[in-house]
Short mmCIF file of C-alpha atoms in Angstrom, two decimals:
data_model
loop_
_atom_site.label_atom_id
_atom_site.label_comp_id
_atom_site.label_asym_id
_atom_site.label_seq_id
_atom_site.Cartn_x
_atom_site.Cartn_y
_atom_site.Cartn_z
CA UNK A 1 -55.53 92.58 -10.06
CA UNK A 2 -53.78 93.62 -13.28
CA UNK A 3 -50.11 93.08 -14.09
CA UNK A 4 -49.50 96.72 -14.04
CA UNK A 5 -46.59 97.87 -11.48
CA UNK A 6 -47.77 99.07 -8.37
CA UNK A 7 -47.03 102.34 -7.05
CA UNK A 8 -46.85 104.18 -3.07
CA UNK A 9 -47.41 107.35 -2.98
CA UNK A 10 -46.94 108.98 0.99
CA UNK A 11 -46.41 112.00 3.06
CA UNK A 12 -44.54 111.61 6.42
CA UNK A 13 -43.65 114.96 8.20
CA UNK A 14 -45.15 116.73 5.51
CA UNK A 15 -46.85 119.75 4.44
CA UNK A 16 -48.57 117.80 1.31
CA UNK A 17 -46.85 120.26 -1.93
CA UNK A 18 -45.14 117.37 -2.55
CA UNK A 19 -48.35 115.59 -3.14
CA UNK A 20 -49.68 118.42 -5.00
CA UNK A 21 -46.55 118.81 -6.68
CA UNK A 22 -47.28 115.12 -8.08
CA UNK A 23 -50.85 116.62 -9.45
CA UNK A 24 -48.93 119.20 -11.37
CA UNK A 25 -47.68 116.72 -13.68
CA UNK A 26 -51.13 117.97 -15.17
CA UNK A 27 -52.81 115.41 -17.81
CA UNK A 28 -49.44 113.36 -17.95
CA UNK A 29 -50.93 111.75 -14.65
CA UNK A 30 -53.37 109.74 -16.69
CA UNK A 31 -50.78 108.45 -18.73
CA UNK A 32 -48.80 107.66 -15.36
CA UNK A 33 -51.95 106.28 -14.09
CA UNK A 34 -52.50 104.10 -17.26
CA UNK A 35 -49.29 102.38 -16.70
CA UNK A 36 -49.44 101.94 -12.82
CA UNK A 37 -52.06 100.67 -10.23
CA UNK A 38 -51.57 103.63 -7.14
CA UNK A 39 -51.94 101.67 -4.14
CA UNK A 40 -51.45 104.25 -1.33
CA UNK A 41 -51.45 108.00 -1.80
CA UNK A 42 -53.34 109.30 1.73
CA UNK A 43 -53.94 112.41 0.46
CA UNK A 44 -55.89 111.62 -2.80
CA UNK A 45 -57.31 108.47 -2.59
CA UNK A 46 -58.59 105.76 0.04
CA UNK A 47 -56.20 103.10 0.40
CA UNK A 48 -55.35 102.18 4.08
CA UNK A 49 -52.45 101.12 5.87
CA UNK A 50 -53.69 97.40 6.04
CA UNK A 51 -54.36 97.17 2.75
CA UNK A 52 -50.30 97.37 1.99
CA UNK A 53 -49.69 95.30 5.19
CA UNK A 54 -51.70 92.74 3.52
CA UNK A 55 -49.18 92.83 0.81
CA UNK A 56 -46.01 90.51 0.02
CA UNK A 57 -42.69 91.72 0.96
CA UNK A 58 -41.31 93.67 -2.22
CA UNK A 59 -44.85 94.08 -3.83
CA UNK A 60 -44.95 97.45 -4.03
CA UNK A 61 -42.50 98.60 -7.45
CA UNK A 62 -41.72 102.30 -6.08
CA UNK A 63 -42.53 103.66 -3.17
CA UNK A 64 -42.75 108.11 -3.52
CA UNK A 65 -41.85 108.70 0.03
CA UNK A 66 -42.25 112.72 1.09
CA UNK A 67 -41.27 114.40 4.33
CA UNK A 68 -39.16 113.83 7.02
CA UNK A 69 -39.29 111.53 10.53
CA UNK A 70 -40.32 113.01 13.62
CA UNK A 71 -42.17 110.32 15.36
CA UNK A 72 -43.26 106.79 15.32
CA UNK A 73 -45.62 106.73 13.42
CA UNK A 74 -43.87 108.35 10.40
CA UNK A 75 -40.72 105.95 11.10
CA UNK A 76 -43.39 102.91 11.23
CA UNK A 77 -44.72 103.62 8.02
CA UNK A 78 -41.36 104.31 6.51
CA UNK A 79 -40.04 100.97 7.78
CA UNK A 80 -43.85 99.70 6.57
CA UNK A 81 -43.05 100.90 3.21
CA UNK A 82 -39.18 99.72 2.69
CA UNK A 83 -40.23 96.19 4.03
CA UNK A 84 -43.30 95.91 0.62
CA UNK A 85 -41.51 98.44 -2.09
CA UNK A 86 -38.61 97.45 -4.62
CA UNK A 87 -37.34 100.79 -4.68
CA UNK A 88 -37.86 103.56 -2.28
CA UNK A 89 -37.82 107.50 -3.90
CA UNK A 90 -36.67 110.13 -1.17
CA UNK A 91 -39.21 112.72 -2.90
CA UNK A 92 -39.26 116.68 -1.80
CA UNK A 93 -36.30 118.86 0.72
CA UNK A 94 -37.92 117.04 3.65
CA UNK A 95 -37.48 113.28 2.76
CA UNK A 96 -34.23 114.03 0.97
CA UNK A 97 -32.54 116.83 4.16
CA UNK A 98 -35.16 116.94 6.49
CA UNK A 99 -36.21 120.12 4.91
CA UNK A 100 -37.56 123.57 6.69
CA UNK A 101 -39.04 121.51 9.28
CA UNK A 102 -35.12 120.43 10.42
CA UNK A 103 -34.30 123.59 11.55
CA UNK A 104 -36.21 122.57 14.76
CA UNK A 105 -32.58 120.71 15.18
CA UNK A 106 -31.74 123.65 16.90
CA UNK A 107 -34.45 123.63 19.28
CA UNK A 108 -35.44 120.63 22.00
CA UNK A 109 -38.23 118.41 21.70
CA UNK A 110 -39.06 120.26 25.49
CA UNK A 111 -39.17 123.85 23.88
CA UNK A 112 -41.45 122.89 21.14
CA UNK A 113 -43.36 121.68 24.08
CA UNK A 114 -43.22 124.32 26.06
CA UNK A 115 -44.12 126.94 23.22
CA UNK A 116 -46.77 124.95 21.69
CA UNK A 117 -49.19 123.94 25.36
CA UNK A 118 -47.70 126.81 27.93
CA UNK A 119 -46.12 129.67 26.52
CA UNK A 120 -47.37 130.51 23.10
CA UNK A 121 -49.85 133.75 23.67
CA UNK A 122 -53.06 132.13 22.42
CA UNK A 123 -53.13 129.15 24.42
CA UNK A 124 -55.22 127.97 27.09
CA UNK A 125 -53.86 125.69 29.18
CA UNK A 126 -54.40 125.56 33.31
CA UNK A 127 -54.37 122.40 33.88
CA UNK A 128 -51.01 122.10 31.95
CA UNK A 129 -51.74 118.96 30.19
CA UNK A 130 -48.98 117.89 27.33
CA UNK A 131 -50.06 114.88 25.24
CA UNK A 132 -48.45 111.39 27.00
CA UNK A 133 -47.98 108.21 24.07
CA UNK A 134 -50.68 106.59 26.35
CA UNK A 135 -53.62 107.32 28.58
CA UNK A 136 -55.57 105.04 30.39
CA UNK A 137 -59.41 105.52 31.23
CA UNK A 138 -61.87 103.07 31.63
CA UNK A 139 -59.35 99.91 31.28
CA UNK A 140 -58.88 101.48 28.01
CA UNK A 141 -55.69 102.35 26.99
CA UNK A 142 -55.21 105.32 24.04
CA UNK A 143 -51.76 105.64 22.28
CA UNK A 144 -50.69 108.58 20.37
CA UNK A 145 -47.21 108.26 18.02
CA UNK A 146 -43.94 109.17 20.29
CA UNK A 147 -42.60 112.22 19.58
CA UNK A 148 -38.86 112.20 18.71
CA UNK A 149 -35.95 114.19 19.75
CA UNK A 150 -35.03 115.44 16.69
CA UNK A 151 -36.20 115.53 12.89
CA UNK A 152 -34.77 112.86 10.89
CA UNK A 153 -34.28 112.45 6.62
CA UNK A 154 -35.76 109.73 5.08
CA UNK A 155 -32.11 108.10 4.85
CA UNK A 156 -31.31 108.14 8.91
CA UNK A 157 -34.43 105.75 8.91
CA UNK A 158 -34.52 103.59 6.09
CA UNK A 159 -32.48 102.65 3.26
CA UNK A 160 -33.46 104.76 0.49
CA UNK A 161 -32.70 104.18 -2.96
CA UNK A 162 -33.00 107.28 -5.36
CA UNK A 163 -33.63 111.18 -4.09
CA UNK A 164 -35.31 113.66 -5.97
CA UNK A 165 -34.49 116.83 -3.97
CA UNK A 166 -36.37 120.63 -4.09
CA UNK A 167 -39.31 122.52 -2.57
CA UNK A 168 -41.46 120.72 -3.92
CA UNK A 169 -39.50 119.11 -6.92
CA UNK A 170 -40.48 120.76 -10.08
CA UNK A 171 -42.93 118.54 -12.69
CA UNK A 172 -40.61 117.81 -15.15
CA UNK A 173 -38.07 116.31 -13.13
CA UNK A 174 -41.28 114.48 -11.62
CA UNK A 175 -41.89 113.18 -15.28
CA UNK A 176 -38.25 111.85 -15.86
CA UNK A 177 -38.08 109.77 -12.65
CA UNK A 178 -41.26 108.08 -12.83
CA UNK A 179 -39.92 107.08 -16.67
CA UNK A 180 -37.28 106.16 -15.69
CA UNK A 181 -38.66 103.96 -12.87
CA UNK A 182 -41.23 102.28 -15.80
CA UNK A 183 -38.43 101.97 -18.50
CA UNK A 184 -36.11 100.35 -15.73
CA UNK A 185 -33.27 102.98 -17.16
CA UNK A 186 -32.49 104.12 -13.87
CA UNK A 187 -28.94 105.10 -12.61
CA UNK A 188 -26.87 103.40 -9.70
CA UNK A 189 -28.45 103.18 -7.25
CA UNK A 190 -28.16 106.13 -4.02
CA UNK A 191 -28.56 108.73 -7.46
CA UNK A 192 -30.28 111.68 -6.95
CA UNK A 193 -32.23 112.13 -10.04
CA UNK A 194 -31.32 115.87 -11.30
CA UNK A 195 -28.56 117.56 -13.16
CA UNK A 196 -25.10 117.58 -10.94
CA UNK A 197 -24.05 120.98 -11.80
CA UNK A 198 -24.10 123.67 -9.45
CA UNK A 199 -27.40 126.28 -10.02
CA UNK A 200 -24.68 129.24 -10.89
CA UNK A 201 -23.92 126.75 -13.97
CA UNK A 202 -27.75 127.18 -15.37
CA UNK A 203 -28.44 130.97 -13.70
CA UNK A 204 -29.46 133.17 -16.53
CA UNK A 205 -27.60 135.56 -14.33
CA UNK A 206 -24.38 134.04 -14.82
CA UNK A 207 -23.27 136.09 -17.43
CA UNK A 208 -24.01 139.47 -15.43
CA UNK A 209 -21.50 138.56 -12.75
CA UNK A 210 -17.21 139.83 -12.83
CA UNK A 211 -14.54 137.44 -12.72
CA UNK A 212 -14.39 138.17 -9.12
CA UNK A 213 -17.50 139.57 -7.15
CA UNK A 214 -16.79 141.55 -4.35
CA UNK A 215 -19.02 142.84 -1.85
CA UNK A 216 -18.62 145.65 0.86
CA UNK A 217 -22.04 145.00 3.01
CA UNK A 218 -25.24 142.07 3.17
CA UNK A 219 -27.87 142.83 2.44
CA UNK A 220 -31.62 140.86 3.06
CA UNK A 221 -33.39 140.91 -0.60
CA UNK A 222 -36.36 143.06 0.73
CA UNK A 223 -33.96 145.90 1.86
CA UNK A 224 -32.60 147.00 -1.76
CA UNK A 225 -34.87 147.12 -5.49
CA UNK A 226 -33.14 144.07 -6.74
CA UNK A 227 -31.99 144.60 -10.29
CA UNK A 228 -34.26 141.95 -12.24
CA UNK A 229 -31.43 140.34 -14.51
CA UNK A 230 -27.93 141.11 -12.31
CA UNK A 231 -26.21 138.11 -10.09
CA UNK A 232 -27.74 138.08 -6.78
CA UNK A 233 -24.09 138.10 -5.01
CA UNK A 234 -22.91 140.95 -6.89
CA UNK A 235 -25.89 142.99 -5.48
CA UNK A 236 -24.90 142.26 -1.88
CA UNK A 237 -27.81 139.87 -1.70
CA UNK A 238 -27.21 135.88 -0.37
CA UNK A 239 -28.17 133.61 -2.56
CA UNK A 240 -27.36 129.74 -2.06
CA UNK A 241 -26.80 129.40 -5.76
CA UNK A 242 -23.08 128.57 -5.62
CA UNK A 243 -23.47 125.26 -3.34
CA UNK A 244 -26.88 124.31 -4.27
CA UNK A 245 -27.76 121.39 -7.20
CA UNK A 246 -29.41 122.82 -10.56
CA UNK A 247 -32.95 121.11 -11.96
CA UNK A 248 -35.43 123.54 -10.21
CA UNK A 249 -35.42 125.36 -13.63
CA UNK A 250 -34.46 128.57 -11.39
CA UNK A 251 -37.91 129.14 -10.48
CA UNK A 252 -37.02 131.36 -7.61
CA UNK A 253 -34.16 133.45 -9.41
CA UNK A 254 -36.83 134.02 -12.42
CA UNK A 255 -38.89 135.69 -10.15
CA UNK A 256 -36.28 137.83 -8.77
CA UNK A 257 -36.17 136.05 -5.82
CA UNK A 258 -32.11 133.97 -4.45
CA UNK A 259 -32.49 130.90 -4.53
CA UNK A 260 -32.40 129.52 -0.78
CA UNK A 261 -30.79 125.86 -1.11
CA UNK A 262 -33.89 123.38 -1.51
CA UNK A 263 -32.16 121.49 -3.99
CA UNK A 264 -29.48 120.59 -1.55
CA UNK A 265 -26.20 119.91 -1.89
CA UNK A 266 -24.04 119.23 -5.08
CA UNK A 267 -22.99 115.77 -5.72
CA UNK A 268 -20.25 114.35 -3.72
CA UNK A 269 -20.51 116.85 -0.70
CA UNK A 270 -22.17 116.13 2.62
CA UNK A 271 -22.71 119.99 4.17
CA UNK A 272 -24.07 122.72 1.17
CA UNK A 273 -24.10 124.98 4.26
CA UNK A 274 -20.27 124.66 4.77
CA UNK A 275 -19.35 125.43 1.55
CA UNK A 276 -21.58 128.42 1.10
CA UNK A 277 -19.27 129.68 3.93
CA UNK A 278 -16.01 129.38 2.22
CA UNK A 279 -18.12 130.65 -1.47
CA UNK A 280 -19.01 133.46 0.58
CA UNK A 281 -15.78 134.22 2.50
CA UNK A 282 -13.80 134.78 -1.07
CA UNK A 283 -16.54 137.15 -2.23
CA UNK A 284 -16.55 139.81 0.93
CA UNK A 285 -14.44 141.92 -0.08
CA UNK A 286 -12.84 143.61 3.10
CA UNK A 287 -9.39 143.17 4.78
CA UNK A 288 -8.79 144.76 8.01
CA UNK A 289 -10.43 142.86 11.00
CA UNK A 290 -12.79 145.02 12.41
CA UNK A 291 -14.47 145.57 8.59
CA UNK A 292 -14.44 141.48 8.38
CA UNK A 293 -16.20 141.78 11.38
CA UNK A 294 -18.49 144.03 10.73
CA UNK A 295 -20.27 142.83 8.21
CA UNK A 296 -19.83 139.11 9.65
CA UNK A 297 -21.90 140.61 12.43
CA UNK A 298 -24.47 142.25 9.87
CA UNK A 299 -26.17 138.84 8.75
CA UNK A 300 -29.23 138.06 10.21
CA UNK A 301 -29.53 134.29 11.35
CA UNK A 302 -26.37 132.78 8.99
CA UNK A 303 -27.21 129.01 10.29
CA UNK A 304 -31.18 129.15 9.34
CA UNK A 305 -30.22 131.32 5.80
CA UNK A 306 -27.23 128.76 5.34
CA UNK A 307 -29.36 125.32 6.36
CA UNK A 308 -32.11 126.16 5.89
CA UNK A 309 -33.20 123.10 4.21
CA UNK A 310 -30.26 120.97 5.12
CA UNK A 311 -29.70 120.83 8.87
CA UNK A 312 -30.67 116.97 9.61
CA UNK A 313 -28.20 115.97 7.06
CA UNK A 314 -25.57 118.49 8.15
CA UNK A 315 -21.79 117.21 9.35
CA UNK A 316 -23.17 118.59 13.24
CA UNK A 317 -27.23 117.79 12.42
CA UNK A 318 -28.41 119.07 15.50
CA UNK A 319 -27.86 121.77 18.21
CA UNK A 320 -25.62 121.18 21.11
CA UNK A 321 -27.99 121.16 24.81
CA UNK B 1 -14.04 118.89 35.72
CA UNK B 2 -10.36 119.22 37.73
CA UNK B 3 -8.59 116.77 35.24
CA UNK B 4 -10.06 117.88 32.15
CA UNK B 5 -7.52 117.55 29.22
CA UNK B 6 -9.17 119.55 26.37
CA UNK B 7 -8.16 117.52 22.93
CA UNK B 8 -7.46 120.29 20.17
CA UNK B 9 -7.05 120.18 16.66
CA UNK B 10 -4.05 123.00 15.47
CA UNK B 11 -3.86 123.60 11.69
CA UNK B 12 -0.86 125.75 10.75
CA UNK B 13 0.31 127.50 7.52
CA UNK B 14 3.71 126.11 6.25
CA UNK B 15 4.99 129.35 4.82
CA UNK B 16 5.21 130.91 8.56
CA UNK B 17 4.85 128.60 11.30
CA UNK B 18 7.62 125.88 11.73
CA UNK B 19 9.29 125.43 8.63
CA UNK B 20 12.37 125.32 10.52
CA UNK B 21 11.48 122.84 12.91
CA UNK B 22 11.62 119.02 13.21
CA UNK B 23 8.50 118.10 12.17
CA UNK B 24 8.37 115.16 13.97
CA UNK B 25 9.29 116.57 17.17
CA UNK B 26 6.86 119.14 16.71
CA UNK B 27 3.87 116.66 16.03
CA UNK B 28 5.35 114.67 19.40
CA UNK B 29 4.75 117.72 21.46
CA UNK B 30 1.47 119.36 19.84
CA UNK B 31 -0.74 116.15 19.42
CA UNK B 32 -3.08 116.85 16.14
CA UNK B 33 -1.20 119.41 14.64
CA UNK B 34 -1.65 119.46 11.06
CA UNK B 35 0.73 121.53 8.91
CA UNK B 36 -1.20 122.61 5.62
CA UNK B 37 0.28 124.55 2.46
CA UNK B 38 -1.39 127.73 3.55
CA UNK B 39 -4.09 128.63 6.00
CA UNK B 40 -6.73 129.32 2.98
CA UNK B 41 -6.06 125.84 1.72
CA UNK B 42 -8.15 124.65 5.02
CA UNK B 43 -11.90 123.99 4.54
CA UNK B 44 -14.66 124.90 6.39
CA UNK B 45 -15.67 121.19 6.15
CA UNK B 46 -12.43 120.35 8.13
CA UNK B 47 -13.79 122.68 10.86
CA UNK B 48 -16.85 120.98 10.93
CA UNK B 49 -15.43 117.37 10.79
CA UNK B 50 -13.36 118.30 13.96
CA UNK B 51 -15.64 119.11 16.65
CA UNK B 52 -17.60 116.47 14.80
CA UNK B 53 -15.40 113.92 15.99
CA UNK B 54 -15.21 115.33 19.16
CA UNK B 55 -12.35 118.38 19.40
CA UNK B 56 -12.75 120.60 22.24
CA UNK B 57 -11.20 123.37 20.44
CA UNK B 58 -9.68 124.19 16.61
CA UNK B 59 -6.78 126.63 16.16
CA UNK B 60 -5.68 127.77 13.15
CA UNK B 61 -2.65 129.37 12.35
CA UNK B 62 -1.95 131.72 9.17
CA UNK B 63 1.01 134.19 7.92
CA UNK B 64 0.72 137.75 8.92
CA UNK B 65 -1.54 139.98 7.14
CA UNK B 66 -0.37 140.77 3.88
CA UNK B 67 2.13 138.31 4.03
CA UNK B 68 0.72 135.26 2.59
CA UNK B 69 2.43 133.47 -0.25
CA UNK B 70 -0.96 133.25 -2.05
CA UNK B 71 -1.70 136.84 -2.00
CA UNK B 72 -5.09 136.57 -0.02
CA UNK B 73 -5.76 132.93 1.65
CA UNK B 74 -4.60 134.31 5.05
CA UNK B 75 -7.85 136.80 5.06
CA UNK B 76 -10.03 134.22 3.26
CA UNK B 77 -8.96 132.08 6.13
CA UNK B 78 -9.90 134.93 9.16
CA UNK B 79 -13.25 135.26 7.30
CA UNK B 80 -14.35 132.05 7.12
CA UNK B 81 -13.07 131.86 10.95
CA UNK B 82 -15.68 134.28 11.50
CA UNK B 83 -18.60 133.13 9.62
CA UNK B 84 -17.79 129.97 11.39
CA UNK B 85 -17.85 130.87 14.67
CA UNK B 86 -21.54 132.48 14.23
CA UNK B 87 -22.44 128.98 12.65
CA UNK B 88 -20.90 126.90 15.48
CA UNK B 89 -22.51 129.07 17.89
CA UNK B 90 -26.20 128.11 16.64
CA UNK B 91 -24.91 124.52 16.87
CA UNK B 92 -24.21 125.44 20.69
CA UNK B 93 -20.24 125.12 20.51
CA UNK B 94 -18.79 128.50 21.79
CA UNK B 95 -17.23 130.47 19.77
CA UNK B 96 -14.04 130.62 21.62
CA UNK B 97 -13.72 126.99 20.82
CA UNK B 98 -12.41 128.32 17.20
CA UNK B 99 -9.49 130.84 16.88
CA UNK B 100 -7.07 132.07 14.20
CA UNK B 101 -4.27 133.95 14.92
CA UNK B 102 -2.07 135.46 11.91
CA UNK B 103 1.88 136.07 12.75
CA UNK B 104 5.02 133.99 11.99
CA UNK B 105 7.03 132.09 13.74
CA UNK B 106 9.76 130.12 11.75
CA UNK B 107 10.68 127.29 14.37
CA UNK B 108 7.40 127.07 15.61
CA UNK B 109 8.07 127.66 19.17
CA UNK B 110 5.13 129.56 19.45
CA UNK B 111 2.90 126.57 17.85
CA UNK B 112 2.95 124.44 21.64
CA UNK B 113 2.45 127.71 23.13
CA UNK B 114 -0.52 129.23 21.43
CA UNK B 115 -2.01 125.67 21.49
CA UNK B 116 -1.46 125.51 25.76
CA UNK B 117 -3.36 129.17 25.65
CA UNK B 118 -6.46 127.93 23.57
CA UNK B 119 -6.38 124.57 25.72
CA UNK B 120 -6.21 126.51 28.96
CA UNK B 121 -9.30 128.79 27.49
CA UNK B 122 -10.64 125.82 26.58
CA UNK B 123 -10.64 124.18 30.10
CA UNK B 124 -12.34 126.53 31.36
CA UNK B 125 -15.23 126.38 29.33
CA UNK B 126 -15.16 122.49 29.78
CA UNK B 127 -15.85 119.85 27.46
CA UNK B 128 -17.81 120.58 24.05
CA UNK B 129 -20.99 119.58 24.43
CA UNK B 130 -21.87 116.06 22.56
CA UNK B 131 -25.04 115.71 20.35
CA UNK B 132 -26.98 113.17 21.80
CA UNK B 133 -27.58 110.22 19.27
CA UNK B 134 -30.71 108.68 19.06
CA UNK B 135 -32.69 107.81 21.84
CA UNK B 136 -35.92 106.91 20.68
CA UNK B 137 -36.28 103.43 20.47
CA UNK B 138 -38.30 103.10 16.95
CA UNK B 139 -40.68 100.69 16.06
CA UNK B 140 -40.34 97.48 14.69
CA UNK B 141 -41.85 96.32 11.27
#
């Protein structure tokens, strides 16, 4: 084997952009590719499991670690992973939050159940059979991985060492880390590696909006013709920019589209969700009760806008039952 | 649930509610009652953090509308109130569990009493529901 630094790539609970987020690096993944040996990356090449149990403890230079914990055999490879790697990257929403999939927080492990092998309208199912972690036959015994309670982030599992946050996490952010990682000019450790200002900070918008914004009504972005260049808020329209971390190069807002949080939350705070509510609160511009009401009442789903990327990480995480 | 004691958290404004009164004999009778320089000043984070560490109910108490010292943080406080309660409710803690109440009340008489009303509303409804911590038991590498 050559001297070259060797490098994890691997998708828990994920949907694999992450992965293909990695490929978008384009041609600069030769370079990367020069420099490291891969030794794991499920989705593009054919490495197995046993290959990095074969390896010594602390083998592995950097393990890219994307999507979140839901059952045991995510959490085993996690733990697999921590035990050979020097440094562990929480890469993508999921790893970092728990992502879109953690809004199943506010759902039980026995609805998701229920939905997916009784109730949902295209499934067959008389016998009623749900999958069980084992099933004899034969004096054979089959396992499958246990499925957990709840959806964990990377960090609830294993001690992570740098995030790199967003849906997936744009290339040139991608670029930096990985340089970072082979240049050894890396920050304390528990950074996330992105800007720390707040998206409003870089919004091209920014300029477009008052010194104070207030709005009379919600409203969803496909119910008005959303000015192209004007401040989401001032138009009536959420948008997660004031709570959520800059870096995704406003990908969303350039296409006329709020941003929705991926990024997560701004340096230092634990619950992006919670302070959207206060942002929000000082920008509704109504006084008497039954107005504050009103349009309190008029948003659709404020929990699944507000965390909609962050709930597993959230100061309550997971839905009272 | 006969002996129930619901354990509330009672944030109050300091321009309206007690000024007058001994502090100390105030915090002896209303157990977590946290004065704050104006009911605006209190974050929704705060919120959070209490029924994260277990409160059964969070009252907040602010000057009268159109009476607060900072022009607005009364209102800022009722509307965060709300958005709250729609976000605790997804959590699955009622939304009776948080309540604001705007008025004045100089010696803070009032502040024991409003706090016995949300804790006998409170009662009823039982204790807040606890998130159950992990019960998987992992695997071992």
């Amino acid at each position: 084997m050559s001297g070259k630094p060797k490098v994890a790539i691997c998708w828990l609970g994920g949907c694999g952009g992450c992965d293909e987020a990695v490929v978008d690096i384009n041609e600069a993944i030769l370079k990367v590719v020069e420099a490291v040996d891969l030794v794991l990356w499920p989705v593009a090449l054919d490495f197995k499991y046993h290959h990095v149990e074969a390896m010594q403890d602390g083998e592995i230079a950097l393990s890219i670690i994307n999507g979140h914990v839901r059952n045991s055999d995510q959490e085993e490879v996690a733990k697999l992973l921590r035990k050979k790697s020097q440094l562990v990257l929480a890469f993508g929403a999921c790893a970092c939050f728990g992502g879109t999939p953690g809004m199943a927080n506010l759902i039980t492990k026995e609805d998701i159940f229920d939905w997916v092998y009784r109730d949902a309208p295209t499934v067959v199912n008389p016998k009623g059979n749900r999958p069980q972690p084992k099933f004899s036959s034969d004096g054979k015994e089959l396992t499958l991985p246990e499925f957990y309670n709840q959806v964990y982030s990377l960090k609830q599992i294993i001690d992570v060492d740098y995030y790199l946050p967003g849906c997936p996490p744009p290339p040139d952010l991608i670029m930096n880390a990985v340089t970072a990682v082979l240049e050894g000019k890396l920050p304390p450790k528990g950074s996330t590696l992105t800007p720390h200002k707040a998206l409003c900070d870089t919004c091209p918008r920014n300029k477009t909006k008052p010194s104070r914004i207030g709005i009379k009504d919600i409203k969803r972005i496909h119910e008005i013709e959303a000015e192209p260049n004007t401040c989401f808020l001032v138009q009536g329209v959420l948008c997660l920019g004031p709570a959520t971390r800059s870096g995704c190069g406003e990908a969303c807002i350039n296409i006329n589209i709020p941003c929705r949080g991926c990024f997560g939350p701004i340096e230092g705070v634990e619950d992006s969700g919670a302070k959207f509510v206060s942002a929000l609160a000082a920008i509704i511009d109504v006084e008497s009760e039954e107005d504050t009401k009103r349009v309190i009442d008029g948003i659709d789903d404020p929990v699944g806008y507000l965390y909609r990327f962050t709930m597993p990480t959230s100061i309550l995480r997971k839905k009272r039952v | 649930m006969k002996h129930f004691k619901p354990k509330l958290v009672c944030f109050s404004c300091r321009f309206s509610w007690g000024y007058l009164a001994e502090d100390a004999g105030l915090s002896w009778q209303t157990r977590n009652w946290v004065p704050v320089v104006c009911s605006g000043k209190i974050d929704t984070t705060h919120i959070l953090s209490a029924f994260k560490h277990g409160a059964d109910g969070v009252l907040i108490l602010g000057c009268p509308e159109g009476d607060c010292h900072y022009q607005d943080g009364n209102y800022e406080a009722r509307k965060r109130v709300y958005l709250m309660q729609r976000i605790l409710e997804s959590y699955g803690i009622e939304k009776e569990r948080l309540e604001i109440r705007l008025s004045v009340d100089p010696e803070g008489k009032q502040i024991t009493h409003y706090v016995k009303e949300l804790s006998d509303r409170v009662a009823k409804l039982g204790p807040v529901k606890k998130m159950i911590e992990r019960t998987e038991s992992g695997s071992a590498v």
